Coordinates of C-alpha atoms and ligand atoms in Angstrom, one line a residue:
X1 CA 141.3 90.2 84.6
X2 CA 142.5 88.4 87.7
X3 CA 139.8 88.0 90.4
X4 CA 140.4 90.1 93.5
X5 CA 139.8 88.7 97.1
X6 CA 136.6 91.1 97.2
X7 CA 135.1 90.2 94.1
X8 CA 131.7 88.5 94.4
X9 CA 132.1 84.7 93.3
X10 CA 129.3 83.0 91.0
X11 CA 128.7 80.6 93.9
X12 CA 127.5 83.3 96.4
X13 CA 124.8 82.2 98.7
X14 CA 121.4 83.1 97.0
X15 CA 119.4 85.5 99.1
X16 CA 116.1 84.0 98.4
X17 CA 115.6 80.2 98.9
X18 CA 113.2 78.8 96.2
X19 CA 109.9 77.9 97.9
X20 CA 109.6 74.8 95.7
X21 CA 112.9 73.2 95.4
X22 CA 112.0 70.6 92.6
X23 CA 111.0 73.4 90.4
X24 CA 113.4 74.4 87.6
X25 CA 111.7 77.9 87.3
X26 CA 113.9 80.7 88.6
X27 CA 112.6 81.6 92.1
X28 CA 111.6 85.3 91.7
X29 CA 108.2 84.6 93.4
X30 CA 107.5 82.6 96.7
X31 CA 104.9 80.3 95.3
X32 CA 102.3 78.8 97.5
X33 CA 103.1 75.1 98.0
X34 CA 99.8 73.4 96.4
X35 CA 99.7 72.4 92.6
X36 CA 96.9 74.3 90.9
X37 CA 95.3 72.0 88.3
X38 CA 92.0 73.3 87.5
X39 CA 89.7 76.5 87.7
X40 CA 86.0 77.1 87.5
X41 CA 84.0 80.2 88.2
X42 CA 85.8 82.0 91.1
X43 CA 87.4 78.8 92.4
X44 CA 90.7 77.1 91.9
X45 CA 91.4 73.5 92.5
X46 CA 94.7 71.7 93.5
X47 CA 95.8 68.3 92.5
X48 CA 94.1 66.7 95.6
X49 CA 90.8 68.1 94.5
X50 CA 90.6 70.9 97.1
X51 CA 88.8 74.0 96.3
X52 CA 90.0 77.4 97.0
X53 CA 87.9 80.5 96.7
X54 CA 90.0 83.0 94.6
X55 CA 90.3 86.6 95.7
X56 CA 93.6 87.0 94.0
X57 CA 92.4 86.7 90.1
X58 CA 95.7 86.0 89.0
X59 CA 96.7 89.4 90.4
X60 CA 93.8 91.4 88.9
X61 CA 93.8 89.5 85.5
X62 CA 91.0 87.0 85.6
X63 CA 88.0 89.5 85.8
X64 CA 85.6 86.8 84.3
X65 CA 86.9 84.1 86.6
X66 CA 87.9 80.5 85.3
X67 CA 86.4 78.5 82.6
X68 CA 84.3 81.3 81.3
X69 CA 82.5 79.7 78.1
X70 CA 82.4 83.1 76.4
X71 CA 86.2 83.2 76.5
X72 CA 86.4 79.7 75.3
X73 CA 84.2 80.6 72.4
X74 CA 86.3 83.7 71.7
X75 CA 89.5 81.7 71.7
X76 CA 87.8 79.0 69.2
X77 CA 86.5 81.7 66.9
X78 CA 89.9 83.5 67.0
X79 CA 91.5 80.3 65.8
X80 CA 89.1 80.0 62.7
X81 CA 91.3 82.5 60.6
X82 CA 94.4 80.5 61.2
X83 CA 96.0 83.9 62.3
X84 CA 97.6 83.8 65.7
X85 CA 100.4 86.3 64.7
X86 CA 101.3 88.3 61.7
X87 CA 103.6 91.0 63.0
X88 CA 102.8 94.7 62.9
X89 CA 103.9 94.8 59.4
X90 CA 100.5 94.0 58.3
X91 CA 97.0 95.2 58.9
X92 CA 94.6 92.7 60.8
X93 CA 90.7 93.4 61.6
X94 CA 91.0 92.5 65.4
X95 CA 93.7 94.9 66.4
X96 CA 92.0 97.7 64.5
X97 CA 88.5 96.9 66.0
X98 CA 89.9 96.6 69.5
X99 CA 91.7 100.0 69.0
X100 CA 88.5 101.6 67.9
X101 CA 86.4 100.2 70.6
X102 CA 88.8 101.2 73.5
X103 CA 89.2 104.7 71.9
X104 CA 85.5 105.0 71.9
X105 CA 84.9 103.7 75.4
X106 CA 87.6 105.8 76.7
X107 CA 85.9 109.1 76.0
X108 CA 89.0 111.0 75.7
X109 CA 91.6 108.9 73.4
X110 CA 92.0 108.8 69.7
X111 CA 94.7 106.2 69.3
X112 CA 95.8 102.9 70.9
X113 CA 99.1 101.3 71.1
X114 CA 99.3 97.6 71.9
X115 CA 101.9 95.7 73.7
X116 CA 102.3 92.6 75.8
X117 CA 102.4 93.6 79.6
X118 CA 101.6 96.4 82.1
X119 CA 105.4 97.4 82.3
X120 CA 105.7 97.5 78.5
X121 CA 102.5 99.8 78.4
X122 CA 104.0 102.1 80.9
X123 CA 107.5 102.1 79.0
X124 CA 105.7 102.9 75.9
X125 CA 103.8 105.8 77.5
X126 CA 107.1 107.1 78.9
X127 CA 108.7 107.1 75.4
X128 CA 105.6 108.7 73.8
X129 CA 105.7 111.4 76.5
X130 CA 109.4 112.0 76.2
X131 CA 109.1 112.4 72.3
X132 CA 106.1 114.6 72.7
X133 CA 107.8 116.7 75.4
X134 CA 111.0 117.2 73.3
X135 CA 108.9 118.5 70.3
X136 CA 107.3 120.9 72.7
X137 CA 109.9 122.3 75.1
X138 CA 113.2 120.6 73.6
X139 CA 115.5 118.0 75.2
X140 CA 115.3 119.5 78.7
X141 CA 111.7 118.6 78.9
X142 CA 112.2 114.9 79.6
X143 CA 111.7 114.3 83.3
X144 CA 109.1 111.8 84.4
X145 CA 107.6 112.2 87.8
X146 CA 105.7 109.5 89.6
X147 CA 104.3 109.4 93.3
X148 CA 104.9 107.8 96.6
X149 CA 103.6 104.4 96.9
X150 CA 103.3 103.8 93.1
X151 CA 103.8 100.7 91.2
X152 CA 104.5 100.8 87.5
X153 CA 106.5 97.6 86.6
X154 CA 109.8 95.9 86.9
X155 CA 111.6 97.0 83.6
X156 CA 114.3 99.8 84.0
X157 CA 112.2 102.9 83.4
X158 CA 109.0 101.6 85.2
X159 CA 111.1 100.3 88.1
X160 CA 112.6 103.9 88.5
X161 CA 109.0 105.0 88.8
X162 CA 108.2 102.3 91.3
X163 CA 108.4 103.4 95.0
X164 CA 109.8 100.1 96.4
X165 CA 113.4 100.1 97.5
X166 CA 113.7 96.3 97.4
X167 CA 112.6 96.3 93.8
X168 CA 115.0 99.2 92.8
X169 CA 118.3 99.1 94.8
X170 CA 119.8 95.9 93.5
X171 CA 119.4 97.0 89.9
X172 CA 120.9 100.7 89.9
X173 CA 121.8 102.7 88.0
X174 CA 118.1 102.8 87.0
X175 CA 116.9 105.1 84.0
X176 CA 117.8 108.6 84.8
X177 CA 115.1 111.5 84.7
X178 CA 112.5 109.5 86.7
X179 CA 111.5 110.9 90.0
X180 CA 109.3 109.9 93.0
X181 CA 107.4 112.7 94.7
X182 CA 105.0 112.7 97.7
X183 CA 101.2 112.2 97.1
X184 CA 100.8 115.9 98.1
X185 CA 99.8 118.8 96.1
X186 CA 102.3 121.3 97.6
X187 CA 105.0 118.8 96.7
X188 CA 103.8 118.3 93.2
X189 CA 103.3 122.1 92.7
X190 CA 107.2 122.3 93.2
X191 CA 108.2 119.2 91.3
X192 CA 106.1 119.6 88.1
X193 CA 108.2 122.0 86.1
X194 CA 107.0 123.3 82.7
X195 CA 110.3 123.3 81.3
X196 CA 111.8 120.0 82.5
X197 CA 108.9 117.6 83.4
X198 CA 107.2 115.8 80.3
X199 CA 105.0 113.3 82.3
X200 CA 103.4 112.7 85.7
X201 CA 102.3 109.1 86.1
X202 CA 99.7 108.0 88.9
X203 CA 97.6 105.0 89.6
X204 CA 94.0 106.4 90.5
X205 CA 94.0 103.7 93.0
X206 CA 97.5 102.4 93.9
X207 CA 97.4 98.5 94.1
X208 CA 100.8 97.2 95.0
X209 CA 101.4 100.2 97.3
X210 CA 98.6 99.2 99.7
X211 CA 95.4 99.9 98.0
X212 CA 95.3 103.6 98.3
X213 CA 92.4 105.3 96.6
X214 CA 93.7 108.7 95.4
X215 CA 91.3 111.6 96.3
X216 CA 89.3 112.8 93.4
X217 CA 90.4 116.5 94.4
X218 CA 94.0 115.4 94.2
X219 CA 93.6 113.7 90.8
X220 CA 91.7 116.9 89.8
X221 CA 94.5 119.1 90.9
X222 CA 97.0 116.9 89.0
X223 CA 95.0 117.4 85.9
X224 CA 94.8 121.1 86.5
X225 CA 98.6 121.4 87.2
X226 CA 99.7 119.2 84.3
X227 CA 97.3 120.9 81.7
X228 CA 98.5 124.5 82.9
X229 CA 102.3 123.5 82.6
X230 CA 101.8 121.3 79.5
X231 CA 102.9 117.9 81.2
X232 CA 101.5 114.6 80.1
X233 CA 99.1 113.3 82.6
X234 CA 99.4 109.5 82.4
X235 CA 97.0 107.3 84.4
X236 CA 98.2 103.8 85.1
X237 CA 94.9 101.8 85.2
X238 CA 96.7 98.3 84.8
X239 CA 95.3 97.1 88.1
X240 CA 92.4 99.5 88.8
X241 CA 91.0 100.0 85.5
X242 CA 88.7 97.9 83.1
X243 CA 85.8 97.5 85.6
X244 CA 87.3 96.7 88.9
X245 CA 86.1 100.0 90.4
X246 CA 82.5 99.4 89.0
X247 CA 83.3 102.0 86.4
X248 CA 85.0 100.8 83.1
X249 CA 87.9 103.3 83.9
X250 CA 88.8 104.3 87.4
X251 CA 89.3 108.0 86.4
X252 CA 85.5 108.3 85.6
X253 CA 85.2 108.1 89.6
X254 CA 87.4 111.3 90.0
X255 CA 86.0 113.0 86.9
X256 CA 89.1 113.7 85.3
X257 CA 90.4 112.8 81.8
X258 CA 94.1 111.9 81.2
X259 CA 96.3 112.6 78.3
X260 CA 97.0 108.7 78.2
X261 CA 96.0 105.7 80.1
X262 CA 97.7 102.4 80.4
X263 CA 96.0 99.0 80.5
X264 CA 96.9 95.5 80.8
X265 CA 96.0 92.9 83.4
X266 CA 92.4 91.9 82.6
X267 CA 92.4 93.2 79.0
X268 CA 92.7 89.7 77.2
X269 CA 91.1 87.4 79.7
X270 CA 94.4 86.0 80.9
X271 CA 96.4 86.2 77.5
X272 CA 99.3 88.9 77.7
X273 CA 98.2 92.1 76.5
X274 CA 98.9 95.7 77.3
X275 CA 97.6 99.0 75.7
X276 CA 98.5 102.7 75.8
X277 CA 95.4 104.9 74.9
X278 CA 96.3 108.5 73.9
X279 CA 94.9 111.7 72.7
X280 CA 95.9 113.0 69.3
X281 CA 98.7 115.2 70.2
X282 CA 100.5 112.4 71.7
X283 CA 99.9 110.2 68.7
X284 CA 101.1 113.0 66.4
X285 CA 104.4 113.0 68.3
X286 CA 105.1 109.5 67.2
X287 CA 106.2 108.3 63.7
X288 CA 106.8 105.2 62.0
X289 CA 109.8 103.5 63.5
X290 CA 109.7 105.4 66.9
X291 CA 108.6 102.4 68.9
X292 CA 107.7 98.8 68.1
X293 CA 106.8 95.3 69.4
X294 CA 106.9 92.1 67.6
X295 CA 103.9 90.4 69.4
X296 CA 101.8 93.5 70.4
X297 CA 98.2 93.6 69.3
X298 CA 98.2 90.4 67.3
X299 CA 95.0 89.0 65.8
X300 CA 94.6 86.2 68.3
X301 CA 95.0 88.2 71.6
X302 CA 93.1 91.1 70.0
X303 CA 90.1 88.8 69.1
X304 CA 89.9 87.5 72.6
X305 CA 90.3 91.1 74.2
X306 CA 87.5 92.3 72.0
X307 CA 85.2 89.8 73.6
X308 CA 86.5 90.4 77.2
X309 CA 86.2 94.2 76.6
X310 CA 82.6 93.9 75.7
X311 CA 81.8 91.9 78.8
X312 CA 83.8 94.4 81.1
X313 CA 81.9 97.4 79.5
X314 CA 78.8 95.8 80.0
X315 CA 76.5 98.3 82.4
X316 CA 75.1 95.3 84.0
X317 CA 78.6 93.8 85.0
X318 CA 79.6 97.3 86.3
X319 CA 76.5 97.6 88.5
X320 CA 77.1 94.0 89.7
X321 CA 80.8 95.2 90.7
X322 CA 79.4 98.3 92.5
X323 CA 76.6 96.2 94.4
X324 CA 79.0 93.3 95.4
X325 CA 81.7 96.1 96.2
X326 CA 79.2 97.5 98.7
X327 CA 78.8 94.0 100.2
X328 CA 82.6 94.0 100.5
X329 CA 82.8 97.4 102.0
X330 CA 80.1 96.5 104.6
X331 CA 81.6 93.3 105.5
X332 CA 85.1 94.4 105.9
X333 CA 83.9 97.4 108.0
X334 CA 82.1 94.8 110.2
X335 CA 85.2 92.7 110.5
X336 CA 87.2 95.7 111.6
X337 CA 84.8 96.6 114.3
X338 CA 84.2 93.1 115.6
X339 CA 87.8 91.7 115.6
X340 CA 89.9 94.7 116.9
X341 CA 92.7 93.2 114.6
X342 CA 92.3 95.6 111.5
X343 CA 93.8 98.8 111.6
X344 CA 92.3 100.3 108.3
X345 CA 90.1 99.2 105.4
X346 CA 90.6 100.9 102.1
X347 CA 89.0 100.5 98.6
X348 CA 86.2 100.5 96.4
X349 CA 84.4 98.1 93.9
X350 CA 86.3 94.9 94.0
X351 CA 89.6 96.1 95.0
X352 CA 90.2 96.4 98.8
X353 CA 93.1 96.6 101.2
X354 CA 93.1 95.4 104.9
X355 CA 95.8 96.7 107.2
X356 CA 96.5 94.1 109.9
X357 CA 99.0 94.3 112.9
X358 CA 100.7 90.9 112.3
X359 CA 102.6 90.3 109.1
X360 CA 100.2 89.9 106.0
X361 CA 102.0 86.8 105.0
X362 CA 100.8 84.8 108.1
X363 CA 97.2 85.8 107.6
X364 CA 97.5 84.9 103.9
X365 CA 98.9 81.5 104.9
X366 CA 96.0 80.8 107.3
X367 CA 93.4 82.0 104.8
X368 CA 94.9 79.5 102.2
X369 CA 94.6 76.8 104.8
X370 CA 91.0 77.6 105.3
X371 CA 90.4 77.6 101.3
X372 CA 90.6 81.4 100.5
X373 CA 93.3 82.8 98.2
X374 CA 94.1 86.4 99.0
X375 CA 97.3 88.9 98.4
X376 CA 99.5 91.2 100.3
X377 CA 100.1 94.8 99.3
X378 CA 103.1 95.7 101.6
X379 CA 104.1 94.0 105.0
X380 CA 101.0 94.6 106.8
X381 CA 98.3 94.9 104.2
X382 CA 96.1 92.2 102.8
X383 CA 94.8 92.7 99.4
X384 CA 91.4 91.3 98.0
X385 CA 91.1 91.3 94.0
X386 CA 88.3 88.8 93.5
X387 CA 86.9 88.1 90.0
X388 CA 84.5 90.7 88.9
X389 CA 81.8 87.9 88.6
X390 CA 82.0 87.2 92.3
X391 CA 78.5 86.6 93.6
X392 CA 77.2 88.0 96.6
X393 CA 76.9 84.6 98.5
X394 CA 80.7 84.0 97.6
X395 CA 81.6 87.4 98.6
X396 CA 79.9 86.8 102.1
X397 CA 81.5 83.3 102.3
X398 CA 85.0 85.0 101.5
X399 CA 84.4 87.6 104.1
X400 CA 83.6 84.8 106.7
X401 CA 86.8 83.0 106.1
X402 CA 88.9 86.0 106.0
X403 CA 87.5 86.9 109.5
X404 CA 88.5 83.5 110.7
X405 CA 92.0 83.9 109.1
X406 CA 92.4 87.2 110.8
X407 CA 91.2 86.1 114.3
X408 CA 92.7 82.6 114.6
X409 CA 96.4 84.1 114.8
Ligands
PLP501 C1 100.7 94.8 87.5 C2 101.1 96.4 87.3 C3 101.9 96.6 86.4 C4 103.0 95.9 85.5 O1 102.4 95.0 84.7 P1 103.1 93.7 84.3 O2 102.1 93.1 83.2 O3 103.4 92.6 85.4 O4 104.4 94.3 83.6 C5 102.2 98.3 86.1 N1 101.3 99.0 86.8 C6 100.4 98.6 87.8 C7 99.5 99.5 88.6 C8 100.3 97.3 88.0 O5 99.3 96.8 88.9

């Protein structure tokens, strides 16, 4: 084919400048400039020895902080068997034990599917819902509905369910049959169709979309509608689940039970792991060969996850999250009242969003300069996701630094 004048050339200017020009890593992230060399508790250290109080937890992954001795022991013990990976062609004990434990703790599920990330868990849930929907209502029952402000991952079906134009537009065409609807009961009443919808996916607390806590009444109405219309109700608890709200599952707060729940971020203590928990009818829809993964649920990650899950399910840890969460709630409300620079505060447990007038990136940079690491969730929203083992004292210290960062602009 002869190139035409209008054809884009391979040397077209990149739209994003890499933040660290010396790095050979593809610049899909704007990385902070310091070089992280060590972690301990709720602190990270750079190569100059400078400490940072970490309210990012590797994006909601490091629930137990850094250098946790229990995780270190679990890793050592997992190595004793000599099994890091066997493939899913063989049975191993850790994966079976982890599935049983998750199913038991969930209070609703009968089966677990393991994979390696959050997006993979949601893609798996979508495939399970489609196969189930097809068996129930024929090929027309395949549409997946997601809601405004949702984030479900960066793969083709999950990005189609993700409400961020910048994540979607450059990659069209996305997976067909995936739609985004307003977070509104009336709109959902219209959109959720018994004959054509197979699944509704929502985050009980939207993370990337600005830390929006869905009203229990809305989640309950979603549950009622999906039940009446035989639509799979999938809760994406990849960010808000596994203890972050002060409950093992965020859905417990709303008093609803889903048909499937997806998990990932904190599940294996920083090792990559995702999971889909589902009720029996969804498990029954899937037969051998319908879905797969080479790595998912391997003995090494599953052993570590078993340890992490035990720790996260500990009622004492969950009570601690609720208590320190209350400290955060009070502290953030006080910052809002004192500074006049905070438009809104949203969240629960150890998951908080703070709307500011100026660009979030500017506050994040000042906070980093003051030794506090925080995230954004949209242009003007700061997001706080500290490790769940955060002490009251460190919570107060972090709030103090945050207030400084907000006011020194
Ligand atoms: C992070 C996240 C995902 C995607 O997880 P990856 O492991 O990055 O693929 C999906 N859903 C929610 C709610 C998330 O926060």
